[in-house]
Coordinates of C-alpha atoms and ligand atoms in Angstrom, one line a residue:
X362 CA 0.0 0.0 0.0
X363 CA 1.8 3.4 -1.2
X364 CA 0.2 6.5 -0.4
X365 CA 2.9 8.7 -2.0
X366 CA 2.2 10.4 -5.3
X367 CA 4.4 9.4 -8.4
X368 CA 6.3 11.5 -9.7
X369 CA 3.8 11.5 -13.1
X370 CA 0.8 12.2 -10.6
X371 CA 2.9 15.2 -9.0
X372 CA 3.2 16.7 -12.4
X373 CA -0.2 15.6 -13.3
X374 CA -1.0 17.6 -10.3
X375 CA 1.2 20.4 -11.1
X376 CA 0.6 20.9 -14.4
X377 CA -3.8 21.0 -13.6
X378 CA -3.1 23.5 -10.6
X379 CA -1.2 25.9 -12.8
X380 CA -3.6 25.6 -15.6
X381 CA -6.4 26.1 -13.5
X382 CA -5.2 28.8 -11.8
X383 CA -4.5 30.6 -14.7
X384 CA -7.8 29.4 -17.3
X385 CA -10.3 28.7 -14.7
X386 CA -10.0 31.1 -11.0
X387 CA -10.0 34.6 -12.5
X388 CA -12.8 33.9 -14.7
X389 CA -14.7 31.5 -12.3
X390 CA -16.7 33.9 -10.5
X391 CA -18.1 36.4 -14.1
X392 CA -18.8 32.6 -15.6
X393 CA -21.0 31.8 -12.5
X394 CA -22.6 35.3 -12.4
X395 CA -23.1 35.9 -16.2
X396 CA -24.1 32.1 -16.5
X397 CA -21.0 31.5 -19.5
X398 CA -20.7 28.0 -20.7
X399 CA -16.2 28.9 -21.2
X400 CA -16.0 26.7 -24.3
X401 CA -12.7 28.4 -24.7
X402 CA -11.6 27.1 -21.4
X403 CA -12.7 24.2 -22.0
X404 CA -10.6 24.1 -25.5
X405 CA -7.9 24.5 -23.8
X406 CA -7.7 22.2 -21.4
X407 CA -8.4 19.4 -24.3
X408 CA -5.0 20.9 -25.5
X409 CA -3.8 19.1 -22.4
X410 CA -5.2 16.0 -22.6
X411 CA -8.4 17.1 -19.8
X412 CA -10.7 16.0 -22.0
X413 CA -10.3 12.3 -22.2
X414 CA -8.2 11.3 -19.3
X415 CA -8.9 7.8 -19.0
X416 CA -10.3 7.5 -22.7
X417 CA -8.6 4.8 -24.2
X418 CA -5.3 5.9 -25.8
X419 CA -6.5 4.3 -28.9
X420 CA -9.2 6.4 -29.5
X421 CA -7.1 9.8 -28.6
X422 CA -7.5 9.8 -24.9
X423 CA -4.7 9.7 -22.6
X424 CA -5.7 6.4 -20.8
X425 CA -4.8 7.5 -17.4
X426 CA -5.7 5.4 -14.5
X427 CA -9.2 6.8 -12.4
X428 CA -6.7 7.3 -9.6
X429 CA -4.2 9.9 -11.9
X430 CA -7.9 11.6 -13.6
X431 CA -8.9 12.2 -10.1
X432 CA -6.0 14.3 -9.3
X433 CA -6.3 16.1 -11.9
X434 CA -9.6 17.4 -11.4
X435 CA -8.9 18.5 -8.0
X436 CA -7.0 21.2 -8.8
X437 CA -9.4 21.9 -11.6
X438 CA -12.1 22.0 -9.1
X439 CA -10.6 24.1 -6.5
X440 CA -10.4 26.5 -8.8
X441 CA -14.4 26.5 -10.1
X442 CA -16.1 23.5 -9.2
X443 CA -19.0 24.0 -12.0
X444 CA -16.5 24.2 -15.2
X445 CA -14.9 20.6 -13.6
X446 CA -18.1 19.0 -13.0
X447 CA -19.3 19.6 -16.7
X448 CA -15.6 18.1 -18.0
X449 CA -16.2 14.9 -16.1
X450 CA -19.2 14.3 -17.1
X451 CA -17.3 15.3 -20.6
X452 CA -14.4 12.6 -19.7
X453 CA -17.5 9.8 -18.3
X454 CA -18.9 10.2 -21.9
X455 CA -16.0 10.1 -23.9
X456 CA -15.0 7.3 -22.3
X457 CA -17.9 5.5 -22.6
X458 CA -17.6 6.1 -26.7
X459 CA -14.1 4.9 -26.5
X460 CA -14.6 1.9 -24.6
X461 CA -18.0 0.8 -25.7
X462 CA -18.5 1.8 -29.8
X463 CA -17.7 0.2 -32.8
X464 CA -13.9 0.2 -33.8
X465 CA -15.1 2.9 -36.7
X466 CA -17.5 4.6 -34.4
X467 CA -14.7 5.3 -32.1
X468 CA -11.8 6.2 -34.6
X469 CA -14.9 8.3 -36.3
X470 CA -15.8 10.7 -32.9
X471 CA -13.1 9.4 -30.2
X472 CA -10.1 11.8 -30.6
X473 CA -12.3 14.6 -31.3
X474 CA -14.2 14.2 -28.1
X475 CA -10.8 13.6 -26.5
X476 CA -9.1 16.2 -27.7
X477 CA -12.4 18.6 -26.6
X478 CA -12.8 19.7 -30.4
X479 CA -16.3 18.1 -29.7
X480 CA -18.0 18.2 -26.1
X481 CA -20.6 15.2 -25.2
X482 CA -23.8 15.3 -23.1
X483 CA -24.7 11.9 -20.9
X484 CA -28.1 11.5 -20.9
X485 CA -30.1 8.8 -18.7
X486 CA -32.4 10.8 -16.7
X487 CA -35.9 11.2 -17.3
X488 CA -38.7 13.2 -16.6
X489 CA -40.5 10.3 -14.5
X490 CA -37.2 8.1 -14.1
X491 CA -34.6 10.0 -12.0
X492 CA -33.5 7.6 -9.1
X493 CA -35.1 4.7 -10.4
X494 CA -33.0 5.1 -14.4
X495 CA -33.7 1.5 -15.5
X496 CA -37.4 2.5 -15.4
X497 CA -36.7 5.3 -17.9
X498 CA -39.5 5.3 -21.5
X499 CA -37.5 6.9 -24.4
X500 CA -37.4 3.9 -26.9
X501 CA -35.4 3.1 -30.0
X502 CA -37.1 1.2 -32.6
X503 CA -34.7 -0.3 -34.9
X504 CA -35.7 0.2 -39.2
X505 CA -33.1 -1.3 -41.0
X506 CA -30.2 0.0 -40.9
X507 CA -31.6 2.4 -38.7
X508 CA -32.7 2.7 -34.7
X509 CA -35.7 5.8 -34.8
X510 CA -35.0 7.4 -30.6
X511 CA -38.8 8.9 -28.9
X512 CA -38.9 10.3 -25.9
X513 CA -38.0 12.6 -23.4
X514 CA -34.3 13.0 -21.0
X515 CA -34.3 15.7 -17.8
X516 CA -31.6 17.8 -16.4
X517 CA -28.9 17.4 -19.2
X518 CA -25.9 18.9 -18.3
X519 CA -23.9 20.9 -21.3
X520 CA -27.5 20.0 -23.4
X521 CA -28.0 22.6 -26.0
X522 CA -24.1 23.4 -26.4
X523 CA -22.8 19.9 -26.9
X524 CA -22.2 17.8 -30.0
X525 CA -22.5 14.5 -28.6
X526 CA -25.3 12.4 -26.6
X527 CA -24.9 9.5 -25.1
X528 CA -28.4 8.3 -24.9
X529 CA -30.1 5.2 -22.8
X530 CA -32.6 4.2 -24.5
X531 CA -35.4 1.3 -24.6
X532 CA -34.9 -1.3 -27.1
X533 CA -36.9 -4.3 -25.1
X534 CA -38.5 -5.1 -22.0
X535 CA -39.1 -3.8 -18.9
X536 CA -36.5 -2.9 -16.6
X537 CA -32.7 -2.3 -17.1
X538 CA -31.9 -5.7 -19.6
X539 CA -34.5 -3.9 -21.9
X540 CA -32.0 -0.7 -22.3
X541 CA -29.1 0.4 -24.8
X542 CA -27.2 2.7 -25.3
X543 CA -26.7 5.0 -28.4
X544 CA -24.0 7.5 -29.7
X545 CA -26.1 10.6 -31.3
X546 CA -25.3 13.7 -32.9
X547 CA -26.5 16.1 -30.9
X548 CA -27.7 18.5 -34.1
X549 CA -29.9 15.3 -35.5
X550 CA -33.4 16.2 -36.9
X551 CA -35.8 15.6 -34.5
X552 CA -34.0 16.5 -31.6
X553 CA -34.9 19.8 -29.8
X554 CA -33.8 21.3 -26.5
X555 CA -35.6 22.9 -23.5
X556 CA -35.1 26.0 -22.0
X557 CA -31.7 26.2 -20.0
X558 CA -32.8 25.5 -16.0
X559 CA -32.5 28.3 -13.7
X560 CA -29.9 26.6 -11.2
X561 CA -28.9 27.2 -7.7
X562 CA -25.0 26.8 -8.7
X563 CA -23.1 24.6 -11.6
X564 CA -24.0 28.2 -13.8
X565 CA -21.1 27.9 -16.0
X566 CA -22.8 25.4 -17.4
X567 CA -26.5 25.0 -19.5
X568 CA -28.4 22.2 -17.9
X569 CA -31.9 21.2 -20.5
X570 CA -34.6 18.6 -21.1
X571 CA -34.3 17.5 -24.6
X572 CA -37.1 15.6 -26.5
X573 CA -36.6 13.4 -29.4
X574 CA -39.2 12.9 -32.1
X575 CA -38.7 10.2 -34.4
X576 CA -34.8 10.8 -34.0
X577 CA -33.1 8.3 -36.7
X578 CA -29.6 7.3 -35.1
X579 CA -27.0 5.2 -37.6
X580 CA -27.2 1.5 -35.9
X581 CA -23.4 1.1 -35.9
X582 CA -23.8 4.1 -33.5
X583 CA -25.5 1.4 -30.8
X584 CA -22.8 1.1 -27.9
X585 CA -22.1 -2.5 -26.9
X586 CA -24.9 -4.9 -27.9
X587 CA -28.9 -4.4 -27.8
X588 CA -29.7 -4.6 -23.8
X589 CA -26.4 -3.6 -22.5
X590 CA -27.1 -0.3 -22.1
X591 CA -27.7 0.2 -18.4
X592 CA -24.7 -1.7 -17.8
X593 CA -22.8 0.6 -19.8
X594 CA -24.5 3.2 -18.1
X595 CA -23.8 2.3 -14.9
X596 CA -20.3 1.2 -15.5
X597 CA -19.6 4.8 -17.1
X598 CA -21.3 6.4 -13.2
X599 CA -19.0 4.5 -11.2
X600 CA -16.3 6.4 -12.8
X601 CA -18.7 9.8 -12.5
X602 CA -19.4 9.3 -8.9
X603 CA -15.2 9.4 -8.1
X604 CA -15.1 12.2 -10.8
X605 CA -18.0 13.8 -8.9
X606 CA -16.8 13.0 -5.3
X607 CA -13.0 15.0 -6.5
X608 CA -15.2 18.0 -7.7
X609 CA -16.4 18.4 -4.2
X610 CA -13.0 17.5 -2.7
X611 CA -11.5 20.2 -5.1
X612 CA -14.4 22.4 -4.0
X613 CA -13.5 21.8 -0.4
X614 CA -9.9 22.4 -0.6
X615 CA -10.7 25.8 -2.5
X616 CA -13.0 26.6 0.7
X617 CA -10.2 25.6 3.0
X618 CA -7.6 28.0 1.3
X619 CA -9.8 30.8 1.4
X620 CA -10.7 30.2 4.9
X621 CA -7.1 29.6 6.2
X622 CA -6.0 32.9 3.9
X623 CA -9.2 34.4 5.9
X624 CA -8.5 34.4 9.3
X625 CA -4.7 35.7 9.5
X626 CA -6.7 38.9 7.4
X627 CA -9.4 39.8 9.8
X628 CA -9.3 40.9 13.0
X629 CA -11.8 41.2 15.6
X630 CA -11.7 42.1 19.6
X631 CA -8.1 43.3 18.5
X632 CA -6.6 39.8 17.5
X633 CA -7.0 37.7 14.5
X634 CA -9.7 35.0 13.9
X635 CA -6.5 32.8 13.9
X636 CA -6.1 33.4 17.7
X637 CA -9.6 32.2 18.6
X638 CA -9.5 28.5 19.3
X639 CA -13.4 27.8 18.0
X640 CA -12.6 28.8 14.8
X641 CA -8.9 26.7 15.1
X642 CA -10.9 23.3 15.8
X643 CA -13.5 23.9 13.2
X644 CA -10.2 24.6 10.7
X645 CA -8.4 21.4 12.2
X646 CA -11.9 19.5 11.8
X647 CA -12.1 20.6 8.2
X648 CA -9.1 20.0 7.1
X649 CA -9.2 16.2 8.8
X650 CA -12.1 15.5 7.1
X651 CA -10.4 16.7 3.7
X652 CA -8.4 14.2 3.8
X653 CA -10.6 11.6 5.2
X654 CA -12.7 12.3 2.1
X655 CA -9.5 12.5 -0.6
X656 CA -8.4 9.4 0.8
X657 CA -12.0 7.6 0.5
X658 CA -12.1 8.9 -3.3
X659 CA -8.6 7.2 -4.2
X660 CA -9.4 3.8 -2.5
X661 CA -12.5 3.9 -4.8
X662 CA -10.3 5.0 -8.2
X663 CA -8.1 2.1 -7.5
X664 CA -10.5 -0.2 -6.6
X665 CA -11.9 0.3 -9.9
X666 CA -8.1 0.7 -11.8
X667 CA -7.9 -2.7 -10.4
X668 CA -11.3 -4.2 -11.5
X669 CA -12.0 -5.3 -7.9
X670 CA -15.3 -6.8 -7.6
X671 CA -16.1 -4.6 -5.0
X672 CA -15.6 -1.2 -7.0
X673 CA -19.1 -0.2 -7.2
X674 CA -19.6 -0.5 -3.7
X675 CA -16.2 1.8 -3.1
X676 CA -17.4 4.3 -6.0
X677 CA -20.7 4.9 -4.5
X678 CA -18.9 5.2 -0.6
X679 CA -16.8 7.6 -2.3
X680 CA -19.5 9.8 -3.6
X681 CA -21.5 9.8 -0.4
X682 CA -18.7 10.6 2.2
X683 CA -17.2 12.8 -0.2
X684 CA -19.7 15.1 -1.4
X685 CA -21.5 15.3 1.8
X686 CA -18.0 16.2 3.7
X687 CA -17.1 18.6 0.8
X688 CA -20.5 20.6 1.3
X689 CA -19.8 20.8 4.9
X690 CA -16.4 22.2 4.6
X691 CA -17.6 24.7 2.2
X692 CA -20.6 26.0 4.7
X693 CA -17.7 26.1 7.6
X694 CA -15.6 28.0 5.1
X695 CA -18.6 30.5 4.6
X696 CA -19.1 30.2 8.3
X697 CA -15.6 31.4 9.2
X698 CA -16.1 33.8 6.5
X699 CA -19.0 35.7 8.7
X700 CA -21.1 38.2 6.4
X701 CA -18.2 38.6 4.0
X702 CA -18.7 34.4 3.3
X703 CA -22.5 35.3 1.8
X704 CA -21.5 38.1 -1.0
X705 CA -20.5 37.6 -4.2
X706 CA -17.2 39.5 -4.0
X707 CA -15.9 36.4 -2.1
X708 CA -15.7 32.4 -3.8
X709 CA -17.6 30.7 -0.8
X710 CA -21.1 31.1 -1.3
X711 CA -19.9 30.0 -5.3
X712 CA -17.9 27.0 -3.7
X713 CA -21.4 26.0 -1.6
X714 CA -23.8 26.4 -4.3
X715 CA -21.7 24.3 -6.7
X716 CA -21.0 21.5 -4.4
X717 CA -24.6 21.4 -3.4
X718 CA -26.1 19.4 -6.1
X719 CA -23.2 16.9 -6.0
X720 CA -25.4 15.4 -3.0
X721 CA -28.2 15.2 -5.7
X722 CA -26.9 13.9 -9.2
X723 CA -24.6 10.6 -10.8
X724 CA -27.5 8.9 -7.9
X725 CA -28.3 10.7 -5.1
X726 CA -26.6 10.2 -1.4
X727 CA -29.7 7.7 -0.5
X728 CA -29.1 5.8 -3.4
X729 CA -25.1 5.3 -2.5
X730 CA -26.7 4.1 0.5
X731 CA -29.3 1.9 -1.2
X732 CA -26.2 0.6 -3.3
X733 CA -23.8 -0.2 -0.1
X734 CA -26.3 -1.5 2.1
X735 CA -27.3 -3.9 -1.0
X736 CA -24.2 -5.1 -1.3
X737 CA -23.5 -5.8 2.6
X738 CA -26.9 -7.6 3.4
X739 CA -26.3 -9.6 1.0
X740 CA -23.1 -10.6 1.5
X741 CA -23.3 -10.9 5.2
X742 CA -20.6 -8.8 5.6
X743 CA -17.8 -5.9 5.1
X744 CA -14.4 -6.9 4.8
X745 CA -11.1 -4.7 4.2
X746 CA -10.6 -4.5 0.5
X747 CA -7.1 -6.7 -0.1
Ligands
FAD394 C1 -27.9 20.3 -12.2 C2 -28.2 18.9 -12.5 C3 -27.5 18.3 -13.6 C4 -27.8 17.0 -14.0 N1 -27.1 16.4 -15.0 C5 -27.5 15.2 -15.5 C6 -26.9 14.7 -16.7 O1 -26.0 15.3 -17.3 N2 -27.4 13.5 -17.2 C7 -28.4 12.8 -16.5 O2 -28.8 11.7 -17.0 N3 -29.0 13.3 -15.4 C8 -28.5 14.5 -14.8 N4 -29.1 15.0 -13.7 C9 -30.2 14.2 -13.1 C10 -29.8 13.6 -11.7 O3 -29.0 12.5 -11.9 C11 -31.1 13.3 -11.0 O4 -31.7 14.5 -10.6 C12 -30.9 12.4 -9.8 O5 -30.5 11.1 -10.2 C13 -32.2 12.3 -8.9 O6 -33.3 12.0 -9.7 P1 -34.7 12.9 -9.5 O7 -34.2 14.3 -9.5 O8 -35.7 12.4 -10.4 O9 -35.1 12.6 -8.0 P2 -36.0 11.4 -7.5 O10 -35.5 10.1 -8.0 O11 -37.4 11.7 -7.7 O12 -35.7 11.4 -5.9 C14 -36.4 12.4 -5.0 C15 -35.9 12.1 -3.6 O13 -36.3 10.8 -3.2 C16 -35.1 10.0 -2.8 N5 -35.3 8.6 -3.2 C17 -35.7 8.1 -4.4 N6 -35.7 6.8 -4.4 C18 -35.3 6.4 -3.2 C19 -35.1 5.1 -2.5 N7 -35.3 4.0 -3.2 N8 -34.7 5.2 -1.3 C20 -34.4 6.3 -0.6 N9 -34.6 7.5 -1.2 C21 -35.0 7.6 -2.4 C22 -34.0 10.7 -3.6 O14 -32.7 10.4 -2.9 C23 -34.3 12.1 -3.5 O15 -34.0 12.7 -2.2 C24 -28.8 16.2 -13.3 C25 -29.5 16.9 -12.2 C26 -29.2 18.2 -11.8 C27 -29.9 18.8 -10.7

């Protein structure tokens, strides 16, 4: 067991903090306010290789280890928490192109999704099938050489400015062995989009419905076989939930900075909030649980680097102890912040809104809970991982 970074993952690291700091914190706080999707940004870090990580190599990603993607989009995060979420859900999708298409599928959209020339959309949620996916009703009808896509997907993230969905669709029975999954352009007749959502946080990015009508998709753009597609589905959210789990330790950290930068800076009763020992415990609290949670999220990317058995279970621990410690640090950050934590002119009220709906989305905290419970019941038990 080596919990040292390489010397790869320290310039992983490195190389992400500096281009974060310099693409994604001066502008984080106008794309949040002015509600700017930073395609640009998002360029840009493609340039780099951010936008396939762990997409297979073959295809044009860099085919980095879950463990090596995850450190990178900490330091992404830290710096705006709403950009980083959309490019996960990005990576989740590209990966799920380059790992589950036909060879000429993948050569045909791979390295431009990889490369960010073209940005993806995952779509499995429905309007009447959010927690419960494998109940979802859009259905694809295959006609020849043809599968024809009706229905209806909720809360898209990057919907309306992507190129790219990854759809789940119905192509059988009932229940999640009845659903498959389909690369579509996202400019295909039939398609339209919603209005973009009025959010709480994630701003720098559009979130829509979309609705297909009689959508015709190429059938060599089917991922995997007919009925595979929830498996797909859920084999790309294992990766989203440690992707979505770093956003929120990224988000955390960011808080933490801020905080710690905070209370050397203001003074009250003649002293500085460093000097009073509440505010010390809450900081040595937060900063515990930082790496509690960090530590939690790597177990889970190697678990599934190593195709452990258990990496599910791990993925969806992750997410819940994660995101739920990450919004608490950010509401302590605020806290410590006093008034000066609830305006705009300062990141934390930014850093809390954003790392809010990680509690919510890739499956909701419950369902991690539905997940590992599941899994322990049924096995009678909860050993250490070897
Ligand atoms: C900003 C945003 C972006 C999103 N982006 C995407 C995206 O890109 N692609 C995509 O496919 N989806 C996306 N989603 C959808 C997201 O994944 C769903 O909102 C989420 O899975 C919950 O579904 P729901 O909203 O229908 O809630 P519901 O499933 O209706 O749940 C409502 C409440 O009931 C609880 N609940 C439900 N079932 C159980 C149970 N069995 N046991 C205990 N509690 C339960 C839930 O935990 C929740 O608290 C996004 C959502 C948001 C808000």
């Amino acid at each position: 067991m080596d919990f040292e970074l390489s010397e790869d993952q320290c310039a992983f690291r490195d190389t992400a903090r500096e281009f974060a700091q310099r693409e994604f914190a001066p502008h984080a706080a106008r794309w949040d306010a002015e509600g700017i999707f930073p395609l640009e940004a998002l360029h840009h870090a493609g340039e780099l290789g951010f936008c396939g990580l762990y997409a297979l190599e073959a295809h044009g990603g860099l085919g980095l280890p879950r463990l090596d993607a995850s450190i990178v989009f900490e330091e992404l995060a830290a710096a705006c928490p709403s950009t980083t979420a959309y490019l996960t859900i990005h990576n989740m999708a590209t990966w799920m192109v380059t790992r589950f298409a036909r060879p000429e599928v993948a050569a045909e959209w791979g390295p431009r999704l990889a490369s960010g020339e073209l940005l993806a959309s995952y779509c499995l949620t429905e309007p009447g099938a959010g927690s419960d996916a494998a109940s979802l009703a859009t259905r694809a009808r295959r006609e020849g050489e043809h599968y024809v896509l009706d229905g209806a997907k909720a809360f898209i993230s990057g919907a309306g400015a992507t190129d790219v969905l990854v759809v789940m669709a119905r192509t059988g029975e009932a229940g999640p062995k009845g659903i498959s999954a389909f690369l579509v352009a996202a400019d295909s007749p039939g398609i339209e989009y919603g209005k973009k959502e009025h959010k709480m946080g994630w701003n720098s990015q559009p979130t829509r419905s979309i609705t297909f009508d009689c959508v015709r998709v190429p059938a060599a753009q089917l991922l995997g076989e007919e009925g595979e597609g929830f498996a797909i589905a859920m084999k790309g959210l294992d990766g989203g939930r440690i992707n979505i789990a770093t956003c929120s330790v990224g988000a955390a950290q960011g808080a933490l900075n801020a905080a710690l930068a905070y209370v050397h800076e203001r003074h009250q009763f003649g002293r500085p909030l460093a000097d009073f020992q509440a505010l010390q415990f809450k900081l040595a609290d937060m900063a515990t649980e930082l790496v509690a949670a960090r530590q939690m999220v790597r177990l889970a990317a190697s678990r599934l680097d190593a195709g452990a058995a258990d990496a599910t279970l791990y993925c969806a621990m992750a997410k819940r102890l994660a995101t739920d410690l990450g919004f608490s640090i950010c509401n302590e950050a605020l806290q410590i912040h006093g008034g000066y934590g609830y305006i705009r002119e300062y990141p934390l009220e930014r850093y809390l809104r954003d790392a809010r709906v990680h509690q919510i989305l890739e499956g909701t905290n419950e369902i991690m809970r539905v997940i590992i419970a599941r899994r322990m019941l049924a096995e009678h038990t909860m050993e250490t991982p070897r």
